mmCIF file of N, CA and C in Angstrom:
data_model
loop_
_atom_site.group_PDB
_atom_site.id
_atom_site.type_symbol
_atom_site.label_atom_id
_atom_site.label_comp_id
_atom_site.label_asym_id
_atom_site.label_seq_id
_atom_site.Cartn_x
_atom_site.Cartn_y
_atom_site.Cartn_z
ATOM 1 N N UNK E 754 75.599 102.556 102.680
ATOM 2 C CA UNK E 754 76.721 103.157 101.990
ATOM 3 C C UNK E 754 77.423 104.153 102.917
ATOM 4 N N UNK E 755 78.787 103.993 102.742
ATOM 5 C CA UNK E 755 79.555 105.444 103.474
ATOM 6 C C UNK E 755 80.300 106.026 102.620
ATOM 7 N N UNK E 756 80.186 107.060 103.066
ATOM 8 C CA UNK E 756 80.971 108.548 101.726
ATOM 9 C C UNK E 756 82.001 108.228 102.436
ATOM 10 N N UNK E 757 82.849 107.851 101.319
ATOM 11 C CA UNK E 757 85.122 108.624 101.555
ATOM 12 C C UNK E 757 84.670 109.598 101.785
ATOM 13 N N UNK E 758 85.962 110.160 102.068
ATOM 14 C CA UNK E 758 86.537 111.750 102.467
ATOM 15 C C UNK E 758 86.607 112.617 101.373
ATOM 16 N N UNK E 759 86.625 111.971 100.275
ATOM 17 C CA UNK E 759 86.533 113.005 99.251
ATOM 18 C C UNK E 759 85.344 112.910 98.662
ATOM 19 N N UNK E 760 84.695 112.502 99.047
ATOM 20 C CA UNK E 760 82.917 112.777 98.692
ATOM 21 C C UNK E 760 82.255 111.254 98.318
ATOM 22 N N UNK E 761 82.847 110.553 97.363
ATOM 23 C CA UNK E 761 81.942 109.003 96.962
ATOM 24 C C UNK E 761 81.530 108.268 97.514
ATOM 25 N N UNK E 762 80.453 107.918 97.057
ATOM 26 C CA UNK E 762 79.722 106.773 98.077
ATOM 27 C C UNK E 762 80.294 105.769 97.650
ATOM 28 N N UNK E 763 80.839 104.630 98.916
ATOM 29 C CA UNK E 763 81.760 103.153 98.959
ATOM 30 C C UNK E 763 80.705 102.372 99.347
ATOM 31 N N UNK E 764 81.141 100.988 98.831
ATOM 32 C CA UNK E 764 80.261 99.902 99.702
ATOM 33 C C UNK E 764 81.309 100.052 101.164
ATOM 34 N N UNK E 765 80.391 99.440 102.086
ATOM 35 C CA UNK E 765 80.678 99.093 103.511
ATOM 36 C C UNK E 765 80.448 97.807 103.743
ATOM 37 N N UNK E 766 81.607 97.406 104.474
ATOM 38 C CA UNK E 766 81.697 95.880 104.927
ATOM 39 C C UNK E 766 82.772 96.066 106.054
ATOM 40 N N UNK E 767 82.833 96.679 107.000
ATOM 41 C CA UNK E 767 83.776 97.482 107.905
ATOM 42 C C UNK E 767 83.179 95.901 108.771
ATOM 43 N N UNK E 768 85.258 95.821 109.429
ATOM 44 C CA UNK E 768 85.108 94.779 110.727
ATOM 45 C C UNK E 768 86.408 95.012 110.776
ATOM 46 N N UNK E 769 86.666 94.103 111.887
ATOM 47 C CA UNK E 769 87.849 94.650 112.997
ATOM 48 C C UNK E 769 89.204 93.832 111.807
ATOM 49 N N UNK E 770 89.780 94.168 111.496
ATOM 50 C CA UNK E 770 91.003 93.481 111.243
ATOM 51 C C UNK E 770 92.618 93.412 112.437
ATOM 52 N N UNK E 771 93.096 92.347 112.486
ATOM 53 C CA UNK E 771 93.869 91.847 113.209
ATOM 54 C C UNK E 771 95.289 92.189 112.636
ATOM 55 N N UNK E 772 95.871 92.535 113.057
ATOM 56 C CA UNK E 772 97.410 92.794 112.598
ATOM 57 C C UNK E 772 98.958 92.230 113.732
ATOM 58 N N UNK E 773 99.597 91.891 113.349
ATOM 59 C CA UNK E 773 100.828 91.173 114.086
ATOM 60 C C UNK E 773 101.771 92.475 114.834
ATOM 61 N N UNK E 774 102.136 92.221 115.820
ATOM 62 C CA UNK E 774 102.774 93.229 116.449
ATOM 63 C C UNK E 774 103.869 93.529 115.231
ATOM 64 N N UNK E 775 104.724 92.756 114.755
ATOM 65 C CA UNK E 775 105.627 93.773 113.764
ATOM 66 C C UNK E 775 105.219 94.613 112.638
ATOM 67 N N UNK E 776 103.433 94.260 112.429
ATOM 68 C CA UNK E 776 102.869 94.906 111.480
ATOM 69 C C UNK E 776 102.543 96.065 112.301
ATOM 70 N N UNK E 777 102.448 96.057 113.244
ATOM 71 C CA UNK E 777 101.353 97.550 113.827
ATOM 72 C C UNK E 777 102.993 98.172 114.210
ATOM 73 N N UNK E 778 104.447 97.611 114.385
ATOM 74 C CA UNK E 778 105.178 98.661 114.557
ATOM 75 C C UNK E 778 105.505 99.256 113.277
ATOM 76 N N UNK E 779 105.287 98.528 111.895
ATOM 77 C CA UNK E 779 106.000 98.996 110.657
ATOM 78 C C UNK E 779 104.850 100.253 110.422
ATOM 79 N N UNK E 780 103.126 99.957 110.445
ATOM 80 C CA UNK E 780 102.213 100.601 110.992
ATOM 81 C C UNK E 780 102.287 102.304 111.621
ATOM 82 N N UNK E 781 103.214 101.952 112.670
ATOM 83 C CA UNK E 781 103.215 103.428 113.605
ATOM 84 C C UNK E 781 104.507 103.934 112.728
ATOM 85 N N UNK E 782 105.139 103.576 112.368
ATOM 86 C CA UNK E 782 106.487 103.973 111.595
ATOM 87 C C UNK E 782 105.658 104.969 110.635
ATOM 88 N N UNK E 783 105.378 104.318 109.540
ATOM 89 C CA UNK E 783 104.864 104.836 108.354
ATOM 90 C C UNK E 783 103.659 106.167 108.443
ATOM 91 N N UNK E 784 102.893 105.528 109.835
ATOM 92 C CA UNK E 784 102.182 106.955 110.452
ATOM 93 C C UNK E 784 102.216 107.907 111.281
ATOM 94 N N UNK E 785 103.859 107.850 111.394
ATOM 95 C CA UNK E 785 104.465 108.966 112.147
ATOM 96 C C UNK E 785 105.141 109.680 110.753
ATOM 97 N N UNK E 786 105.451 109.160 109.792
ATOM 98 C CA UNK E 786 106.348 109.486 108.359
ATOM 99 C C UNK E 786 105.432 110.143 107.594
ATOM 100 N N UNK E 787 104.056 109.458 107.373
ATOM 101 C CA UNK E 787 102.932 110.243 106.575
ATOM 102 C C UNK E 787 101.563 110.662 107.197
ATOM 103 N N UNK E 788 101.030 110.279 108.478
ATOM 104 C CA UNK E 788 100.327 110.607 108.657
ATOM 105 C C UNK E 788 99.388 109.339 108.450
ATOM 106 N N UNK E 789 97.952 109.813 108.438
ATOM 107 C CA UNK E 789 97.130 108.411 108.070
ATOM 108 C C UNK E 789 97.381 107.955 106.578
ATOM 109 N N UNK E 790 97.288 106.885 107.362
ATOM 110 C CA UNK E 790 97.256 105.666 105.287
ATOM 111 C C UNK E 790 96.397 104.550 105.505
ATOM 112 N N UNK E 791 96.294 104.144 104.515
ATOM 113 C CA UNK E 791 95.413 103.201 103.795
ATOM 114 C C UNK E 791 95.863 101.885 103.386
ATOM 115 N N UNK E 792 95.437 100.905 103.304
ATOM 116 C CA UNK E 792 95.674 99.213 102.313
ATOM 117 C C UNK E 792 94.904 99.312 101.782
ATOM 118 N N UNK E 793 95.380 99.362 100.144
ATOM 119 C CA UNK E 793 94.363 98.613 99.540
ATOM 120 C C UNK E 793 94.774 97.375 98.526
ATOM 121 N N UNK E 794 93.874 96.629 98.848
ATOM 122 C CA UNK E 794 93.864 95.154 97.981
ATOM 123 C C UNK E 794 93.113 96.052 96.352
ATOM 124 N N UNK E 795 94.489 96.151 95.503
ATOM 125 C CA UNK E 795 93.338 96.733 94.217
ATOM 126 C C UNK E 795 93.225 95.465 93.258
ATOM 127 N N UNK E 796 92.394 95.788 91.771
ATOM 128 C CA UNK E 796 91.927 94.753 91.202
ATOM 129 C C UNK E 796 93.274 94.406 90.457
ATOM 130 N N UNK E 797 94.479 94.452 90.429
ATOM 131 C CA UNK E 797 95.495 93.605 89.910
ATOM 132 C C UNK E 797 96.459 92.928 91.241
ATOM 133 N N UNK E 798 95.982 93.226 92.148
ATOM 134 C CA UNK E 798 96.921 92.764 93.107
ATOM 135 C C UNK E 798 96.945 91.018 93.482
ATOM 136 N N UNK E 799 97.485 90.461 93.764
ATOM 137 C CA UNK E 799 97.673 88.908 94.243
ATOM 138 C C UNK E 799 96.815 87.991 94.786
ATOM 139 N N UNK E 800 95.868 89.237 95.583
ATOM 140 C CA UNK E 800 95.349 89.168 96.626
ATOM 141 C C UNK E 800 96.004 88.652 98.014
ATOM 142 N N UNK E 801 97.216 89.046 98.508
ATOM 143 C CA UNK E 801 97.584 88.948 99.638
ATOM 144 C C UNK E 801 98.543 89.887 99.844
ATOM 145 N N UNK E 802 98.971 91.019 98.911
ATOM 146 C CA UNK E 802 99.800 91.880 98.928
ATOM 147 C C UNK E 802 99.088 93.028 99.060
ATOM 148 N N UNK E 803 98.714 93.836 100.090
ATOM 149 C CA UNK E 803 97.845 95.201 99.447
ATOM 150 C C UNK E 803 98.706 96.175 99.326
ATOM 151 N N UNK E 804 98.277 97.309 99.075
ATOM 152 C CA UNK E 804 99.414 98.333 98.709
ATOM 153 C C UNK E 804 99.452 99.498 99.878
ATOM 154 N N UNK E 805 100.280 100.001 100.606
ATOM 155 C CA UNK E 805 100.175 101.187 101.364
ATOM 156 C C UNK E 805 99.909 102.513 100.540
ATOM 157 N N UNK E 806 99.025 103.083 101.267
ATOM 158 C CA UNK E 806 99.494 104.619 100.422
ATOM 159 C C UNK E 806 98.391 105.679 101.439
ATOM 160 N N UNK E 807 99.360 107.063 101.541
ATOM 161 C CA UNK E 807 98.471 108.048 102.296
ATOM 162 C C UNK E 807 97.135 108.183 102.353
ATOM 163 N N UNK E 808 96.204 108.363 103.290
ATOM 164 C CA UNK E 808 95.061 108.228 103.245
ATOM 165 C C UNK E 808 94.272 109.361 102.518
ATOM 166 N N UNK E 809 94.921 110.526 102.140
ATOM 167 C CA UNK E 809 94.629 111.783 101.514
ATOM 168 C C UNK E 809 95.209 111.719 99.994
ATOM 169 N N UNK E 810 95.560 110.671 99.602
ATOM 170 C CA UNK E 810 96.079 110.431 98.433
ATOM 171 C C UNK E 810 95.285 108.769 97.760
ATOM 172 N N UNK E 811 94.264 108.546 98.529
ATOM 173 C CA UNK E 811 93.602 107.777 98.019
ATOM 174 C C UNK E 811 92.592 107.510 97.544
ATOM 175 N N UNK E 812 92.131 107.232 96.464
ATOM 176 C CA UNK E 812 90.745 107.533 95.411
ATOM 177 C C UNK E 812 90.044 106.020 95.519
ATOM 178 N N UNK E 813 89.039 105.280 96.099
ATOM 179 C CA UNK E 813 88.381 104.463 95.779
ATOM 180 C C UNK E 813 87.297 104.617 94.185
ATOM 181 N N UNK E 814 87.783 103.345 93.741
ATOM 182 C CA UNK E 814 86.726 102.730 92.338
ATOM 183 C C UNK E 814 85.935 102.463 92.860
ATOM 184 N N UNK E 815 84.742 102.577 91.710
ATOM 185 C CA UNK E 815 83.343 101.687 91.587
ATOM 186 C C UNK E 815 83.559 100.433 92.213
ATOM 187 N N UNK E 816 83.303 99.601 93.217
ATOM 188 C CA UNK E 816 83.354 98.387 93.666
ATOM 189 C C UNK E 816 84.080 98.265 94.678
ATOM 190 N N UNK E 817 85.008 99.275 94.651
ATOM 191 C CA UNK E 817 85.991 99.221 96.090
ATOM 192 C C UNK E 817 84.851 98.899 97.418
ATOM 193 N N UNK E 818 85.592 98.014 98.209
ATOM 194 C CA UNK E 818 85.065 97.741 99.573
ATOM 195 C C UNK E 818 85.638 98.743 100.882
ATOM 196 N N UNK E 819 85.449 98.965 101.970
ATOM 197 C CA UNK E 819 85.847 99.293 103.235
ATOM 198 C C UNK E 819 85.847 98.127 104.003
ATOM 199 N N UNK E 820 86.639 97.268 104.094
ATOM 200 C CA UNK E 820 86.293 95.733 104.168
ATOM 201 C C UNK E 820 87.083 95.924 105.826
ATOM 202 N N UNK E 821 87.693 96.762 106.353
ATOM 203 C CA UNK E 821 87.915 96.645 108.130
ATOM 204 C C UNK E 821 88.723 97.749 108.288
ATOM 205 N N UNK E 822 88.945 97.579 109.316
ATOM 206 C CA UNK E 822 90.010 98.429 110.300
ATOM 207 C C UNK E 822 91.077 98.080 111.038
ATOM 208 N N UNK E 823 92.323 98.414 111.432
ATOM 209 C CA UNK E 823 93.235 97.888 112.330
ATOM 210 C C UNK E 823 92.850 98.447 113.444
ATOM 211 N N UNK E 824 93.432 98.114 115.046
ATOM 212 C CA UNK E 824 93.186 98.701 116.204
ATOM 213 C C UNK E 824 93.453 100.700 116.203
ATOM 214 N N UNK E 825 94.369 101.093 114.912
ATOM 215 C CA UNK E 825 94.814 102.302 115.141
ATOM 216 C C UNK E 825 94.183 103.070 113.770
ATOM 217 N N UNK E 826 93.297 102.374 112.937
ATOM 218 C CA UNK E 826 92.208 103.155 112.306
ATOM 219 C C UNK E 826 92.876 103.257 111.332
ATOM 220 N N UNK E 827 93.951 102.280 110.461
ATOM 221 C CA UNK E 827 94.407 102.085 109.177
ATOM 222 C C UNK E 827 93.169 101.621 108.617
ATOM 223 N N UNK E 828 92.928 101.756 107.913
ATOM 224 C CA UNK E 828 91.941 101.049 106.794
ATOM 225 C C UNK E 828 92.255 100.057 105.459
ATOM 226 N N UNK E 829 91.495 99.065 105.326
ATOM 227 C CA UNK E 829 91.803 97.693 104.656
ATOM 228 C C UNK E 829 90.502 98.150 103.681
ATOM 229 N N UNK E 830 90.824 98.362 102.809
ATOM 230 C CA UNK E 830 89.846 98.233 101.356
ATOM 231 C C UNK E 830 90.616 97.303 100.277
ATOM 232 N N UNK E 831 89.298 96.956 99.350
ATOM 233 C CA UNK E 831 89.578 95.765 98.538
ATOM 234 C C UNK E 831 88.816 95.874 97.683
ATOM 235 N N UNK E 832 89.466 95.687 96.192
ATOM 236 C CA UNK E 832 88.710 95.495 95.072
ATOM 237 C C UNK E 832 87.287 95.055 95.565
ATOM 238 N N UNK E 833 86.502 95.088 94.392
ATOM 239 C CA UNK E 833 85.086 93.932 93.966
ATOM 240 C C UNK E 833 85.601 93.007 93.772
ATOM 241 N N UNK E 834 86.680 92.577 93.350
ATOM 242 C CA UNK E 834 86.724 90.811 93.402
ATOM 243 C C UNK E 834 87.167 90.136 94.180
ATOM 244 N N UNK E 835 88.102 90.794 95.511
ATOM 245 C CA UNK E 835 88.427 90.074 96.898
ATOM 246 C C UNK E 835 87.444 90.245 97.503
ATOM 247 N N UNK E 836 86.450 91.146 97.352
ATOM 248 C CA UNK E 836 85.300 91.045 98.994
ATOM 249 C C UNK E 836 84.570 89.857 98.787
ATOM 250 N N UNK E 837 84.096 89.344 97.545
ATOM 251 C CA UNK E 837 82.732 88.393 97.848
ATOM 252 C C UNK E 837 83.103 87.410 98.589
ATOM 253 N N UNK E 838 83.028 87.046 99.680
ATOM 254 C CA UNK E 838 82.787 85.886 100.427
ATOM 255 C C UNK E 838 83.736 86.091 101.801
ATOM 256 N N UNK E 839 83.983 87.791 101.476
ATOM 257 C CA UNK E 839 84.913 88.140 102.932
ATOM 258 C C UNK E 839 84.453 88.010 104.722
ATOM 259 N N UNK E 840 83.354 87.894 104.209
ATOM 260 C CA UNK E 840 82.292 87.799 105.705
ATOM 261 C C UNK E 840 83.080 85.955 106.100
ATOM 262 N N UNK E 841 83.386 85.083 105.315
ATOM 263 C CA UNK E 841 83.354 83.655 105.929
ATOM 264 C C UNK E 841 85.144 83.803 105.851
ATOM 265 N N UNK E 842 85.756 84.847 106.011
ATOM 266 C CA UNK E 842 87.429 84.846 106.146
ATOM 267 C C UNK E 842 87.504 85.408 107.266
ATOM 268 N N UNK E 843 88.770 85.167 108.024
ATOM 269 C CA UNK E 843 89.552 85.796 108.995
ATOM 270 C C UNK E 843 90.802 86.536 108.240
ATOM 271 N N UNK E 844 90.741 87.756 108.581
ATOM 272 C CA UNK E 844 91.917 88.532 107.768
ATOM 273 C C UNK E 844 92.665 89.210 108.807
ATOM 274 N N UNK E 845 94.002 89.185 108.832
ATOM 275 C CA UNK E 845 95.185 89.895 109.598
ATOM 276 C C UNK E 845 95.911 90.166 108.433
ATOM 277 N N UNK E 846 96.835 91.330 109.075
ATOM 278 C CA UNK E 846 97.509 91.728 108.212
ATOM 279 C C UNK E 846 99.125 90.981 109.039
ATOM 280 N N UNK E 847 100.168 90.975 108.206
ATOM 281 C CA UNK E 847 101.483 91.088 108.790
ATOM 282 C C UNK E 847 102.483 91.255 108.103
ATOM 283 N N UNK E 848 103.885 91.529 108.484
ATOM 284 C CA UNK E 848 104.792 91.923 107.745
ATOM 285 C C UNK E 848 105.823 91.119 106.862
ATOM 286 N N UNK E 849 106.091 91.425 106.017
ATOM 287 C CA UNK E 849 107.571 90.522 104.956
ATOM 288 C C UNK E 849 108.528 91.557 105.210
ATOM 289 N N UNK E 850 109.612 91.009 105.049
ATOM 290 C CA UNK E 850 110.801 91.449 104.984
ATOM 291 C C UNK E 850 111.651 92.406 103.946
ATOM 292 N N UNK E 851 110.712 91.391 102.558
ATOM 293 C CA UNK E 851 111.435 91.336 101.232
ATOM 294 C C UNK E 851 110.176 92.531 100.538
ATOM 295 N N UNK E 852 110.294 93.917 100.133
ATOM 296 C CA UNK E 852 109.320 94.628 99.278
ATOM 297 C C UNK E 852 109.882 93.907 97.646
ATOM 298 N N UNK E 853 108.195 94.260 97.114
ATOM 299 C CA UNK E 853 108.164 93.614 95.689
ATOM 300 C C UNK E 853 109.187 94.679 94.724
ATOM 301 N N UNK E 854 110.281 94.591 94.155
ATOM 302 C CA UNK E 854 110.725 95.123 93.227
ATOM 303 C C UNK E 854 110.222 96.578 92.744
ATOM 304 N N UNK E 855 110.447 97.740 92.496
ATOM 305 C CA UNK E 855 109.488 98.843 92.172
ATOM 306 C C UNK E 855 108.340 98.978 93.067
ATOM 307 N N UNK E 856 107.847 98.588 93.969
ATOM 308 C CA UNK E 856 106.421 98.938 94.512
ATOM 309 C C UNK E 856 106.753 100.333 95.171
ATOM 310 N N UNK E 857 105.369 100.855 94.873
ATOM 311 C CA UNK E 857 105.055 102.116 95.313
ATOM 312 C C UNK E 857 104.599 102.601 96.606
ATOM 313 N N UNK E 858 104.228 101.173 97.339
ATOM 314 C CA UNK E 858 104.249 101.005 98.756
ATOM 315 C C UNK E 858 104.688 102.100 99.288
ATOM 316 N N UNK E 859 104.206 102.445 100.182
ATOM 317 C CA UNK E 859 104.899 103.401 101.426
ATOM 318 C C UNK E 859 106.186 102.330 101.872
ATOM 319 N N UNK E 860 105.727 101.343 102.873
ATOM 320 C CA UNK E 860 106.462 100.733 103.295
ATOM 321 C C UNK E 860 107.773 99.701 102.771
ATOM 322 N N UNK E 861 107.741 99.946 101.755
ATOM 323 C CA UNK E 861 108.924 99.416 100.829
ATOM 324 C C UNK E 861 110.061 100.140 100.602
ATOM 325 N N UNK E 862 109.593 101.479 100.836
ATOM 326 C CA UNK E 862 111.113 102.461 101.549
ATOM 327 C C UNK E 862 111.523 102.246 102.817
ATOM 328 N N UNK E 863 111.072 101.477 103.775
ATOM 329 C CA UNK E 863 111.574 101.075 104.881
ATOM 330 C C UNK E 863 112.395 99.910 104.475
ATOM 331 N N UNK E 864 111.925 98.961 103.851
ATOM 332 C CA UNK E 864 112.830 97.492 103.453
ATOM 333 C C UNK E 864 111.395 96.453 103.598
ATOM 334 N N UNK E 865 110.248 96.593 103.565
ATOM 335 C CA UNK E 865 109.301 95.906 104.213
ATOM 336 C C UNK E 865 107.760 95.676 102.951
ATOM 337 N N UNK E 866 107.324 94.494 103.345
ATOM 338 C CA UNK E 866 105.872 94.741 102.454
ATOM 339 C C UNK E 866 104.805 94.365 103.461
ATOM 340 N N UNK E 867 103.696 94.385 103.408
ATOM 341 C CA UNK E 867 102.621 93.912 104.157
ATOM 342 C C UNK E 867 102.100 92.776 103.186
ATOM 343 N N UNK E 868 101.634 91.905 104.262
ATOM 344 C CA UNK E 868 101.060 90.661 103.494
ATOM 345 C C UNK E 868 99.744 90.697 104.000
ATOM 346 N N UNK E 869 98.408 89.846 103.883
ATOM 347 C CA UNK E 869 97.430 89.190 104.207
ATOM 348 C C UNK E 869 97.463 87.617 104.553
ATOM 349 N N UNK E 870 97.380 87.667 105.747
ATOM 350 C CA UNK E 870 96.967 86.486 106.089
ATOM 351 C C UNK E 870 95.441 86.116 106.439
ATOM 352 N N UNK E 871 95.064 85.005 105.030
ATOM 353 C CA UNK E 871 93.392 84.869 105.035
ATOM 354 C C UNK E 871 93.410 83.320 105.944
ATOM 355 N N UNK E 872 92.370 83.140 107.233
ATOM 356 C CA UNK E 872 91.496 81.765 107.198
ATOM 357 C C UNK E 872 90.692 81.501 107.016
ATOM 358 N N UNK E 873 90.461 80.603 107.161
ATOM 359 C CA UNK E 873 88.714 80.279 106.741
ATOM 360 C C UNK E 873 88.074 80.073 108.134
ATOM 361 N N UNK E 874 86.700 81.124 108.813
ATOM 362 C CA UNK E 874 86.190 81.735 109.464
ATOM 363 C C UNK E 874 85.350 79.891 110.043
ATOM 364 N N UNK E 875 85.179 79.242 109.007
ATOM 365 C CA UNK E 875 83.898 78.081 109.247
ATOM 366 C C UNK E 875 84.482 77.174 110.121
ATOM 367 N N UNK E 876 85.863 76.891 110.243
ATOM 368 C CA UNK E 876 86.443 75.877 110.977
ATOM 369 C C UNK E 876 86.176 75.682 112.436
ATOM 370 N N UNK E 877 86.181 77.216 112.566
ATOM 371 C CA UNK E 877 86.391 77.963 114.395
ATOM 372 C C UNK E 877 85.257 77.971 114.533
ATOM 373 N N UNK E 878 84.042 78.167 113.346
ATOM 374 C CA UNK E 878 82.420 78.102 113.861
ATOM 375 C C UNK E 878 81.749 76.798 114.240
ATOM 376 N N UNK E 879 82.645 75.771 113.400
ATOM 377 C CA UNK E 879 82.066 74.397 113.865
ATOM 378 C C UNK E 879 82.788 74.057 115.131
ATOM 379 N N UNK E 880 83.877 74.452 115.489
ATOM 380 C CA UNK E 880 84.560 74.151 116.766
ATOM 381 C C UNK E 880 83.664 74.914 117.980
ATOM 382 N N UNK E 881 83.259 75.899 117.615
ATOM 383 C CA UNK E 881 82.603 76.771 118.236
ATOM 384 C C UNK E 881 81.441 75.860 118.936
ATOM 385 N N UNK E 882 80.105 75.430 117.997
ATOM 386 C CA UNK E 882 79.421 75.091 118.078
ATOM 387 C C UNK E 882 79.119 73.601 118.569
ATOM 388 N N UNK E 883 80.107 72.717 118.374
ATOM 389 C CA UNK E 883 80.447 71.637 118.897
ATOM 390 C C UNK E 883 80.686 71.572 120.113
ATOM 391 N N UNK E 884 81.185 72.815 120.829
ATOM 392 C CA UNK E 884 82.136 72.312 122.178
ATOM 393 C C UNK E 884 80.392 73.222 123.009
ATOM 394 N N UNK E 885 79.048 73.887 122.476
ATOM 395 C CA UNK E 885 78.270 74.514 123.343
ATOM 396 C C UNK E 885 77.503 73.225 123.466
#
């Protein structure tokens, strides 16, 4: 278990997450504007939309994951019902153009949303293992 910053113990499932160069510039934008922030995939979301929001303004639930990191120490958390089976996904983040109507996003005052792009991790393991 790792304690947030404001004291609760989270599950941990921390790994590297991948992000697209226009995501890590919308990224440095938003963390030059607020400082550190957060994604989180919460339990009504799409599951490929997470939500931005300051990292000092964020409260993890019972079940919330710490499911990775970007290269610049954004953090990717996710409901209890996106993590189970997150170990056999490849997750990047990258950018849309179009923000959802009303979202509370950070980045939707720029003109922008973040998406998830999920693969499936098993493809590249059998390719993997085939070509040793």
């Amino acid at each position: 278990m790792v304690r947030h910053p404001h004291g609760r113990k989270v599950d941990h499932r921390h790994r590297a997450v991948e992000a697209s160069n226009d995501a890590l510039r919308v990224l440095r934008l938003l963390l030059e504007m607020h400082g550190p922030v957060v994604l989180y995939l919460g339990p009504d979301a799409d599951g490929y939309t997470p939500v931005c929001v300051r990292r000092e303004d964020f409260r993890p639930q019972a079940g919330d994951v710490l499911a990775g990191q970007t290269t610049w120490h954004t953090q990717l958390w996710m409901a209890d019902r996106f993590h189970i089976g997150f170990d056999d996904l490849d997750v990047s983040i990258e950018v849309r153009n179009r923000p959802h109507p009303g979202s509370a996003s950070l980045e939707a005052a720029c003109g922008f949303r973040f998406a998830l792009r999920i693969d499936q991790v098993e493809a590249a393991a059998g390719f993997v293992e085939e070509a040793s």
